[in-house]
Backbone as ProteinMPNN parsed JSONL, in Angstrom:
{"seq_chain_A": "MPGALKISDDLAARIRAQAGETYPHECCGALLGREGNDGREVLALVPLENRRDDSPRNRFSITPEDVRLAEQKASEQRIDLIGWYHSHPDHPAEPSEFDREHAWPWYSYIIVRSEAQGTKEMTSWRLADDRFSYANEPLEAGAPAAVERQR", "coords_chain_A": {"N_chain_A": [[0.854, -1.189, 0.238], [0.727, 2.163, -0.882], [2.195, 5.085, 0.853], [1.061, 8.304, 1.879], [-0.076, 10.938, -0.568], [0.956, 14.195, -0.326], [-0.557, 17.288, -0.867], [-0.366, 20.774, -0.984], [-3.126, 23.118, -0.246], [-3.218, 25.215, -2.0], [-2.002, 24.397, -4.516], [-3.82, 22.041, -4.982], [-5.936, 23.564, -5.515], [-5.104, 24.969, -7.844], [-5.223, 22.634, -9.692], [-7.778, 21.952, -9.585], [-8.764, 24.606, -10.646], [-7.908, 24.535, -13.254], [-9.173, 22.384, -14.479], [-11.466, 23.056, -14.067], [-11.501, 25.169, -16.132], [-10.787, 23.839, -18.637], [-13.077, 22.253, -18.784], [-15.614, 21.441, -21.018], [-13.746, 19.327, -21.782], [-10.864, 17.198, -20.99], [-8.535, 17.886, -18.622], [-4.678, 18.136, -18.052], [-1.535, 17.382, -16.619], [1.494, 17.729, -14.907], [3.177, 16.225, -11.988], [5.292, 17.717, -9.906], [7.585, 16.819, -6.918], [8.751, 15.352, -3.97], [9.777, 12.324, -2.711], [9.489, 10.704, 0.345], [9.694, 8.957, 3.386], [7.263, 8.447, 4.544], [5.545, 8.692, 2.3], [4.597, 10.648, -0.732], [5.321, 14.199, -1.577], [3.441, 16.743, -3.059], [5.373, 19.377, -4.96], [5.084, 21.274, -6.852], [3.369, 22.147, -9.909], [3.192, 21.258, -13.585], [1.424, 22.341, -15.677], [-0.112, 20.904, -18.55], [-0.92, 21.014, -22.307], [-3.891, 19.16, -23.133], [-3.404, 17.199, -25.606], [-5.061, 15.573, -27.355], [-6.845, 15.194, -30.125], [-9.187, 13.857, -31.106], [-10.865, 12.851, -29.341], [-11.181, 14.914, -26.683], [-12.709, 15.12, -24.606], [-13.355, 12.747, -23.092], [-10.576, 11.938, -22.955], [-7.092, 12.115, -22.647], [-4.095, 13.076, -23.799], [-0.414, 13.325, -23.912], [2.678, 14.416, -25.099], [5.633, 13.069, -25.789], [7.496, 15.359, -25.855], [6.213, 16.858, -23.956], [6.446, 15.121, -21.531], [9.292, 15.51, -21.404], [9.5, 17.998, -20.991], [8.284, 18.442, -18.498], [10.15, 16.984, -16.902], [12.443, 18.146, -17.376], [11.498, 20.781, -15.867], [11.547, 19.849, -13.557], [13.808, 18.92, -12.944], [15.395, 21.379, -12.911], [14.294, 22.624, -10.677], [15.273, 21.137, -8.81], [13.773, 18.807, -7.804], [11.831, 15.918, -8.295], [9.803, 14.27, -11.135], [6.854, 13.148, -10.024], [4.487, 12.116, -10.742], [1.145, 12.429, -12.636], [-1.568, 14.222, -13.463], [-5.168, 14.505, -14.011], [-8.134, 15.596, -15.283], [-11.796, 14.189, -14.952], [-14.29, 14.724, -16.806], [-17.699, 14.854, -15.771], [-17.613, 12.383, -14.698], [-16.673, 9.681, -12.42], [-13.847, 10.49, -10.225], [-11.967, 8.16, -10.507], [-9.557, 5.963, -11.576], [-10.022, 4.925, -15.331], [-10.317, 2.067, -17.497], [-8.994, 2.661, -19.824], [-7.263, 4.666, -18.728], [-5.862, 2.932, -16.964], [-4.389, 1.174, -19.176], [-2.813, 2.844, -20.319], [-1.325, 3.928, -18.232], [1.951, 4.292, -16.248], [3.665, 2.095, -13.988], [4.495, 3.153, -10.579], [4.341, 5.949, -10.577], [2.263, 8.767, -9.398], [-1.269, 9.359, -9.843], [-3.2, 11.78, -9.956], [-6.5, 12.254, -9.958], [-9.181, 14.308, -10.88], [-12.818, 14.944, -10.333], [-14.6, 16.73, -12.891], [-17.142, 18.994, -13.446], [-20.028, 20.778, -14.671], [-20.992, 22.466, -12.996], [-18.686, 23.037, -11.551], [-15.65, 21.61, -9.611], [-15.452, 18.568, -8.372], [-14.928, 15.669, -6.413], [-11.495, 14.75, -5.634], [-8.833, 12.415, -5.978], [-6.28, 9.963, -5.722], [-4.015, 7.724, -7.161], [-2.109, 4.751, -7.843], [-0.42, 3.009, -10.012], [-0.283, -0.75, -10.078], [3.101, -2.803, -10.184], [2.386, -4.889, -11.863], [0.808, -4.013, -13.645], [-1.968, -4.59, -13.621], [-3.935, -3.621, -11.782], [-4.815, -0.58, -9.683], [-3.63, 1.019, -6.733], [-5.309, 2.811, -4.56], [-4.113, 5.709, -3.349], [-3.766, 7.667, -0.466], [-5.086, 10.671, -0.449], [-3.685, 13.549, 1.016], [-4.858, 16.825, 1.292], [-3.836, 20.347, 1.997], [-1.268, 20.505, 3.15], [1.379, 22.691, 3.63], [3.332, 23.522, 0.94], [6.577, 23.041, 0.564], [8.53, 23.952, -1.088], [7.695, 25.906, -4.045], [8.077, 26.777, -6.873], [6.975, 27.049, -9.489], [5.429, 29.236, -11.21]], "CA_chain_A": [[0.254, 0.189, -0.088], [1.605, 3.214, -1.008], [1.92, 6.12, 1.699], [0.091, 9.288, 1.265], [0.458, 11.998, -1.231], [0.608, 15.329, 0.124], [-0.488, 18.645, -1.797], [-0.855, 21.873, -0.698], [-4.465, 23.433, -0.71], [-3.213, 26.084, -3.443], [-1.676, 23.422, -5.865], [-5.104, 21.457, -5.324], [-6.775, 24.532, -5.828], [-4.628, 24.966, -9.379], [-5.418, 21.637, -10.307], [-9.104, 22.205, -9.99], [-8.969, 25.485, -11.725], [-7.422, 24.084, -14.496], [-10.001, 21.546, -14.673], [-12.813, 24.235, -14.41], [-11.475, 26.162, -17.057], [-11.05, 23.106, -19.583], [-14.539, 21.575, -18.961], [-16.078, 19.598, -20.84], [-12.684, 18.638, -21.908], [-10.082, 16.622, -19.838], [-7.078, 18.737, -18.486], [-4.023, 17.355, -17.675], [-0.501, 18.129, -16.383], [2.569, 16.899, -14.255], [3.155, 16.474, -10.513], [6.781, 17.337, -9.434], [7.813, 16.712, -5.675], [9.819, 14.627, -3.691], [9.253, 11.039, -2.059], [9.976, 10.479, 1.504], [9.683, 7.487, 4.068], [6.013, 8.585, 4.754], [4.662, 9.059, 1.137], [5.219, 11.769, -1.699], [4.653, 15.559, -1.189], [3.626, 17.716, -4.452], [5.705, 20.914, -4.671], [5.105, 22.177, -7.988], [2.817, 21.622, -11.172], [3.63, 21.633, -14.616], [0.141, 22.478, -16.329], [0.096, 20.665, -19.847], [-2.099, 20.987, -23.227], [-4.386, 18.0, -23.991], [-2.968, 17.015, -27.214], [-6.193, 14.445, -27.797], [-7.813, 15.876, -30.922], [-10.526, 13.064, -31.447], [-11.806, 12.692, -28.077], [-10.313, 15.504, -25.517], [-13.928, 15.086, -23.561], [-13.094, 11.674, -22.461], [-9.231, 11.38, -23.268], [-6.007, 13.11, -22.64], [-2.804, 12.728, -24.3], [0.674, 13.949, -24.097], [3.705, 13.713, -25.935], [7.285, 12.755, -25.5], [8.092, 16.697, -25.601], [5.774, 17.084, -22.647], [7.439, 14.81, -20.538], [10.867, 16.046, -21.286], [9.345, 19.417, -20.456], [8.226, 18.064, -17.13], [11.414, 16.498, -16.412], [13.655, 19.695, -17.293], [11.324, 21.812, -14.695], [11.704, 18.983, -11.954], [15.668, 19.151, -12.695], [15.637, 22.855, -12.654], [14.043, 22.817, -9.193], [16.039, 20.082, -7.783], [13.009, 17.704, -7.422], [11.262, 15.029, -9.337], [8.808, 14.03, -11.432], [6.432, 11.957, -8.98], [2.978, 11.74, -11.237], [0.563, 13.242, -13.45], [-2.985, 14.527, -12.838], [-5.939, 14.748, -15.344], [-9.74, 15.51, -14.915], [-12.769, 13.201, -15.569], [-15.548, 15.769, -16.767], [-18.927, 14.226, -15.461], [-17.467, 11.129, -14.336], [-15.986, 9.575, -10.989], [-12.298, 10.411, -10.035], [-11.51, 6.789, -10.637], [-8.998, 5.277, -12.942], [-10.84, 4.189, -16.18], [-9.692, 1.055, -18.226], [-8.065, 3.459, -20.494], [-6.224, 5.114, -17.826], [-4.662, 1.81, -16.809], [-3.682, 0.747, -20.253], [-1.479, 3.99, -20.778], [-0.363, 4.51, -16.905], [3.163, 3.762, -15.904], [3.702, 1.977, -12.493], [5.449, 3.905, -9.536], [3.682, 7.327, -10.634], [1.063, 8.838, -8.705], [-1.952, 9.918, -10.418], [-4.231, 12.419, -9.418], [-7.719, 12.429, -10.783], [-10.441, 15.12, -10.337], [-14.014, 15.366, -11.051], [-15.124, 18.181, -13.124], [-18.7, 19.298, -13.705], [-20.493, 22.417, -15.339], [-20.986, 23.565, -11.705], [-17.405, 22.89, -10.855], [-14.999, 20.433, -9.558], [-15.838, 17.588, -7.135], [-13.79, 14.851, -5.647], [-9.992, 14.501, -6.336], [-8.433, 11.236, -5.581], [-5.024, 9.835, -6.055], [-3.682, 6.162, -7.471], [-0.868, 4.009, -8.01], [-0.672, 1.432, -10.579], [0.768, -1.812, -9.431], [3.847, -3.134, -10.85], [2.079, -5.762, -12.954], [-0.121, -3.095, -14.664], [-3.417, -4.766, -13.678], [-4.746, -3.026, -10.933], [-4.577, 0.437, -9.076], [-4.118, 1.145, -5.239], [-6.257, 4.114, -3.822], [-3.108, 6.444, -2.708], [-4.525, 8.239, 0.448], [-4.572, 12.392, -0.716], [-3.902, 14.738, 1.947], [-4.535, 17.983, 0.967], [-3.608, 21.12, 3.062], [-0.154, 20.554, 3.636], [1.957, 23.674, 3.024], [4.385, 23.343, 0.04], [7.731, 23.781, 1.182], [9.14, 24.512, -2.4], [6.745, 26.024, -5.122], [8.535, 27.918, -7.731], [6.412, 27.143, -10.781], [3.938, 30.184, -11.392]], "C_chain_A": [[0.935, 1.272, -0.097], [1.193, 4.184, 0.285], [1.16, 7.229, 0.986], [0.807, 10.32, 0.349], [-0.033, 13.303, -0.779], [0.436, 16.453, -0.77], [-1.127, 19.796, -1.169], [-2.324, 22.374, -1.259], [-4.27, 24.414, -1.944], [-2.701, 25.411, -4.707], [-3.226, 22.57, -5.928], [-5.916, 22.249, -6.041], [-6.574, 25.141, -7.712], [-5.336, 23.949, -10.281], [-7.103, 21.596, -10.492], [-9.484, 23.337, -10.858], [-8.748, 25.322, -13.173], [-8.728, 23.192, -15.119], [-11.494, 22.003, -15.321], [-12.691, 24.915, -15.968], [-11.222, 25.24, -18.671], [-12.194, 22.268, -20.042], [-14.98, 21.952, -20.152], [-14.843, 18.83, -21.186], [-11.743, 18.107, -20.799], [-9.025, 17.818, -19.96], [-5.936, 17.582, -18.193], [-2.499, 17.993, -17.35], [0.385, 17.142, -15.152], [2.81, 17.461, -12.747], [4.738, 16.502, -10.592], [6.587, 17.647, -7.944], [8.921, 15.659, -5.302], [9.101, 13.263, -2.657], [10.262, 10.916, -0.759], [9.584, 9.026, 2.453], [7.977, 7.389, 4.081], [5.033, 8.585, 3.434], [5.408, 10.142, 0.356], [4.5, 13.219, -1.083], [4.781, 16.53, -2.676], [4.167, 19.013, -4.297], [5.591, 21.797, -5.663], [4.171, 21.355, -8.942], [3.399, 22.041, -12.463], [1.957, 21.445, -15.648], [0.446, 21.85, -18.011], [-1.431, 20.579, -20.86], [-2.621, 19.322, -23.308], [-4.001, 17.837, -25.139], [-3.782, 16.02, -27.741], [-6.935, 15.576, -28.809], [-9.144, 15.207, -31.288], [-11.338, 12.853, -30.246], [-11.657, 13.529, -26.668], [-11.458, 15.448, -24.364], [-13.745, 13.887, -22.563], [-11.628, 11.1, -22.455], [-8.392, 12.35, -23.018], [-4.856, 12.358, -23.391], [-1.653, 13.586, -24.227], [1.858, 13.291, -24.743], [4.997, 13.796, -25.165], [7.976, 14.314, -25.145], [7.655, 17.264, -24.294], [6.166, 16.53, -21.322], [8.798, 15.185, -20.533], [10.74, 17.401, -20.37], [9.186, 19.401, -18.735], [9.418, 17.632, -16.246], [12.443, 17.554, -16.119], [12.898, 20.78, -16.102], [11.541, 21.001, -13.121], [13.268, 19.227, -11.888], [15.856, 20.48, -12.185], [15.436, 23.184, -11.015], [14.474, 22.107, -8.101], [15.114, 19.199, -7.096], [12.533, 17.032, -8.394], [10.101, 15.034, -9.777], [8.054, 13.098, -10.836], [5.02, 11.38, -9.853], [2.654, 12.612, -12.158], [-0.932, 13.458, -12.935], [-4.074, 14.813, -14.209], [-7.418, 14.817, -14.732], [-10.416, 14.547, -15.685], [-14.172, 14.207, -15.576], [-16.713, 14.68, -16.866], [-18.666, 12.828, -15.255], [-16.513, 10.898, -13.267], [-14.454, 9.748, -11.245], [-11.904, 9.249, -9.853], [-10.733, 6.485, -11.794], [-10.181, 4.687, -13.898], [-9.79, 2.879, -16.736], [-8.596, 1.643, -19.203], [-7.021, 4.085, -19.918], [-5.395, 4.127, -17.222], [-4.012, 1.315, -17.838], [-2.709, 1.835, -20.5], [-1.117, 4.51, -19.488], [0.849, 3.563, -17.162], [3.201, 3.389, -14.262], [4.717, 2.919, -11.63], [4.96, 5.485, -9.639], [2.607, 7.426, -9.858], [0.451, 9.598, -9.903], [-3.103, 10.248, -9.856], [-5.335, 12.525, -10.376], [-8.93, 13.243, -10.121], [-11.622, 15.265, -11.117], [-14.347, 16.542, -11.545], [-16.625, 17.956, -13.831], [-18.873, 20.833, -14.245], [-20.418, 23.098, -14.236], [-19.911, 23.642, -10.932], [-16.764, 21.667, -10.535], [-15.661, 19.763, -8.308], [-14.591, 16.822, -6.476], [-12.61, 14.854, -6.126], [-9.541, 13.286, -5.203], [-7.064, 10.95, -6.473], [-4.843, 8.315, -6.298], [-2.54, 6.088, -7.923], [-0.966, 2.875, -8.748], [0.377, 0.407, -9.974], [1.61, -2.233, -10.67], [3.48, -4.063, -11.895], [1.207, -5.22, -13.779], [-1.47, -3.547, -14.552], [-4.537, -4.133, -12.764], [-4.344, -1.658, -10.406], [-4.844, 0.382, -7.652], [-4.587, 2.388, -5.097], [-4.709, 4.604, -2.84], [-3.764, 7.556, -1.702], [-3.978, 9.921, -0.144], [-4.743, 13.408, 0.47], [-3.786, 16.19, 1.538], [-4.427, 19.095, 2.218], [-2.167, 21.332, 3.597], [0.564, 21.788, 2.906], [3.244, 23.161, 1.778], [5.682, 23.862, 0.445], [8.621, 24.452, -0.178], [7.652, 24.798, -3.569], [7.147, 27.265, -6.005], [7.719, 28.134, -8.876], [5.299, 28.122, -10.694], [3.955, 30.554, -12.856]], "O_chain_A": [[1.832, 1.384, 0.739], [0.051, 4.123, 0.739], [0.723, 7.17, -0.164], [2.012, 10.557, 0.432], [-1.233, 13.576, -0.804], [1.381, 16.622, -1.541], [-2.317, 19.782, -0.855], [-2.7, 22.143, -2.408], [-5.115, 24.41, -2.839], [-2.972, 25.853, -5.824], [-3.746, 22.513, -7.042], [-6.55, 21.861, -7.022], [-7.425, 25.536, -8.509], [-5.903, 24.231, -11.337], [-7.588, 21.202, -11.552], [-10.362, 23.203, -11.71], [-9.342, 25.908, -14.079], [-9.157, 23.445, -16.245], [-12.221, 21.689, -16.263], [-13.622, 25.104, -16.751], [-11.427, 25.826, -19.735], [-12.365, 21.74, -21.141], [-14.637, 23.109, -20.394], [-14.858, 17.636, -20.887], [-11.869, 18.603, -19.68], [-8.732, 18.485, -20.952], [-6.197, 16.382, -18.113], [-2.267, 19.104, -17.827], [-0.027, 16.094, -14.654], [2.708, 18.623, -12.352], [5.405, 15.63, -11.149], [5.742, 18.458, -7.564], [9.77, 15.209, -6.072], [8.055, 13.366, -2.016], [11.489, 11.004, -0.802], [9.143, 8.063, 1.827], [7.428, 6.366, 3.672], [3.816, 8.479, 3.587], [6.547, 10.517, 0.636], [3.497, 13.32, -0.376], [5.813, 16.916, -3.224], [3.572, 19.816, -3.579], [5.915, 22.976, -5.516], [4.124, 20.127, -8.874], [4.057, 23.08, -12.514], [1.608, 20.392, -16.181], [1.307, 22.456, -18.65], [-2.561, 20.261, -20.491], [-1.83, 18.402, -23.514], [-4.492, 18.691, -25.877], [-3.276, 15.449, -28.706], [-7.479, 16.601, -28.396], [-10.093, 15.866, -31.713], [-12.553, 12.686, -30.352], [-11.953, 12.968, -25.613], [-11.112, 15.732, -23.217], [-13.961, 14.03, -21.36], [-11.417, 9.964, -22.029], [-8.806, 13.505, -23.126], [-4.814, 11.133, -23.506], [-1.907, 14.756, -24.514], [2.055, 12.088, -24.915], [5.27, 14.457, -24.163], [8.853, 14.431, -24.29], [8.378, 17.969, -23.591], [6.232, 17.163, -20.269], [9.404, 15.122, -19.464], [11.457, 17.795, -19.45], [9.779, 20.12, -17.931], [9.557, 17.928, -15.059], [13.071, 17.799, -15.089], [13.633, 21.543, -15.476], [11.647, 21.462, -11.984], [13.843, 19.67, -10.894], [16.429, 20.688, -11.116], [16.211, 23.82, -10.301], [14.24, 22.266, -6.902], [15.403, 18.778, -5.976], [12.763, 17.484, -9.516], [9.219, 15.626, -9.155], [8.497, 11.967, -11.036], [4.569, 10.266, -9.587], [3.437, 13.46, -12.586], [-1.353, 12.797, -11.985], [-3.674, 15.298, -15.267], [-7.761, 14.12, -13.777], [-9.997, 14.073, -16.741], [-14.914, 14.399, -14.612], [-16.764, 13.82, -17.745], [-19.525, 12.038, -15.648], [-15.601, 11.704, -13.083], [-13.876, 9.28, -12.226], [-11.315, 9.156, -8.776], [-11.17, 6.711, -12.922], [-11.139, 4.082, -13.417], [-8.616, 2.805, -16.373], [-7.479, 1.14, -19.326], [-5.92, 4.109, -20.467], [-4.231, 4.424, -16.951], [-2.884, 0.915, -17.548], [-1.643, 1.458, -20.987], [-0.555, 5.604, -19.519], [0.917, 2.555, -17.864], [2.848, 4.195, -13.402], [5.727, 3.358, -12.18], [5.253, 6.214, -8.691], [1.954, 6.427, -9.559], [1.086, 10.248, -10.734], [-3.917, 9.469, -9.36], [-5.113, 12.868, -11.537], [-9.513, 12.919, -9.086], [-11.615, 15.616, -12.297], [-14.43, 17.487, -10.761], [-17.052, 17.028, -14.518], [-18.065, 21.762, -14.223], [-19.893, 24.212, -14.23], [-19.941, 24.165, -9.818], [-17.184, 20.641, -11.069], [-16.28, 20.362, -7.428], [-13.527, 17.327, -6.12], [-12.623, 14.992, -7.349], [-9.803, 13.237, -4.001], [-6.783, 11.474, -7.551], [-5.557, 7.592, -5.602], [-1.901, 7.041, -8.368], [-1.491, 1.848, -8.317], [1.501, 0.641, -9.53], [1.212, -2.149, -11.831], [4.223, -4.097, -12.876], [0.778, -5.917, -14.699], [-2.276, -3.006, -15.31], [-5.748, -4.149, -12.986], [-3.182, -1.469, -10.767], [-5.881, -0.099, -7.196], [-3.96, 3.174, -5.808], [-4.312, 3.976, -1.859], [-4.366, 8.439, -2.314], [-2.803, 10.278, -0.239], [-5.802, 13.959, 0.77], [-2.676, 16.717, 1.455], [-4.876, 18.788, 3.322], [-1.915, 22.234, 4.395], [0.386, 21.932, 1.697], [4.02, 22.272, 2.13], [5.844, 25.066, 0.649], [9.31, 25.463, -0.037], [6.784, 23.952, -3.789], [6.706, 28.411, -5.914], [7.659, 29.274, -9.337], [4.265, 27.802, -10.107], [3.043, 31.229, -13.334]]}, "name": "protein", "num_of_chains": 1, "seq": "MPGALKISDDLAARIRAQAGETYPHECCGALLGREGNDGREVLALVPLENRRDDSPRNRFSITPEDVRLAEQKASEQRIDLIGWYHSHPDHPAEPSEFDREHAWPWYSYIIVRSEAQGTKEMTSWRLADDRFSYANEPLEAGAPAAVERQR"}
């Protein structure tokens, strides 16, 4: 069972704001931070453009260049790329089968449910090494980010 994923209220609000701005399409981005003995802490975000042209309402896509950008931003801040986030417009904040097929083990995956009236639940998940299932990663919002240089 993974430890908790800690995220500041400010960073959680920024994910929610991006999900609201892109609704009814999925938003996406990278989570930068550190891993410790009791879990991970998100310290910065790299909002990304959903590159999906055919079905951005229920799918998102990022490019290898987006991954390199996220890794570069993490390196500049001397932190790590620890995961990804995206929204599920009008659907639960749970990973879909499509999400599972395209996810990578080890990373944290924050999913936020977005609706016309705003955003709802936000959850985090980790894909098992065998890639067949997810474990719910406890999400602790409210922790102040020690480093937040990405503005």
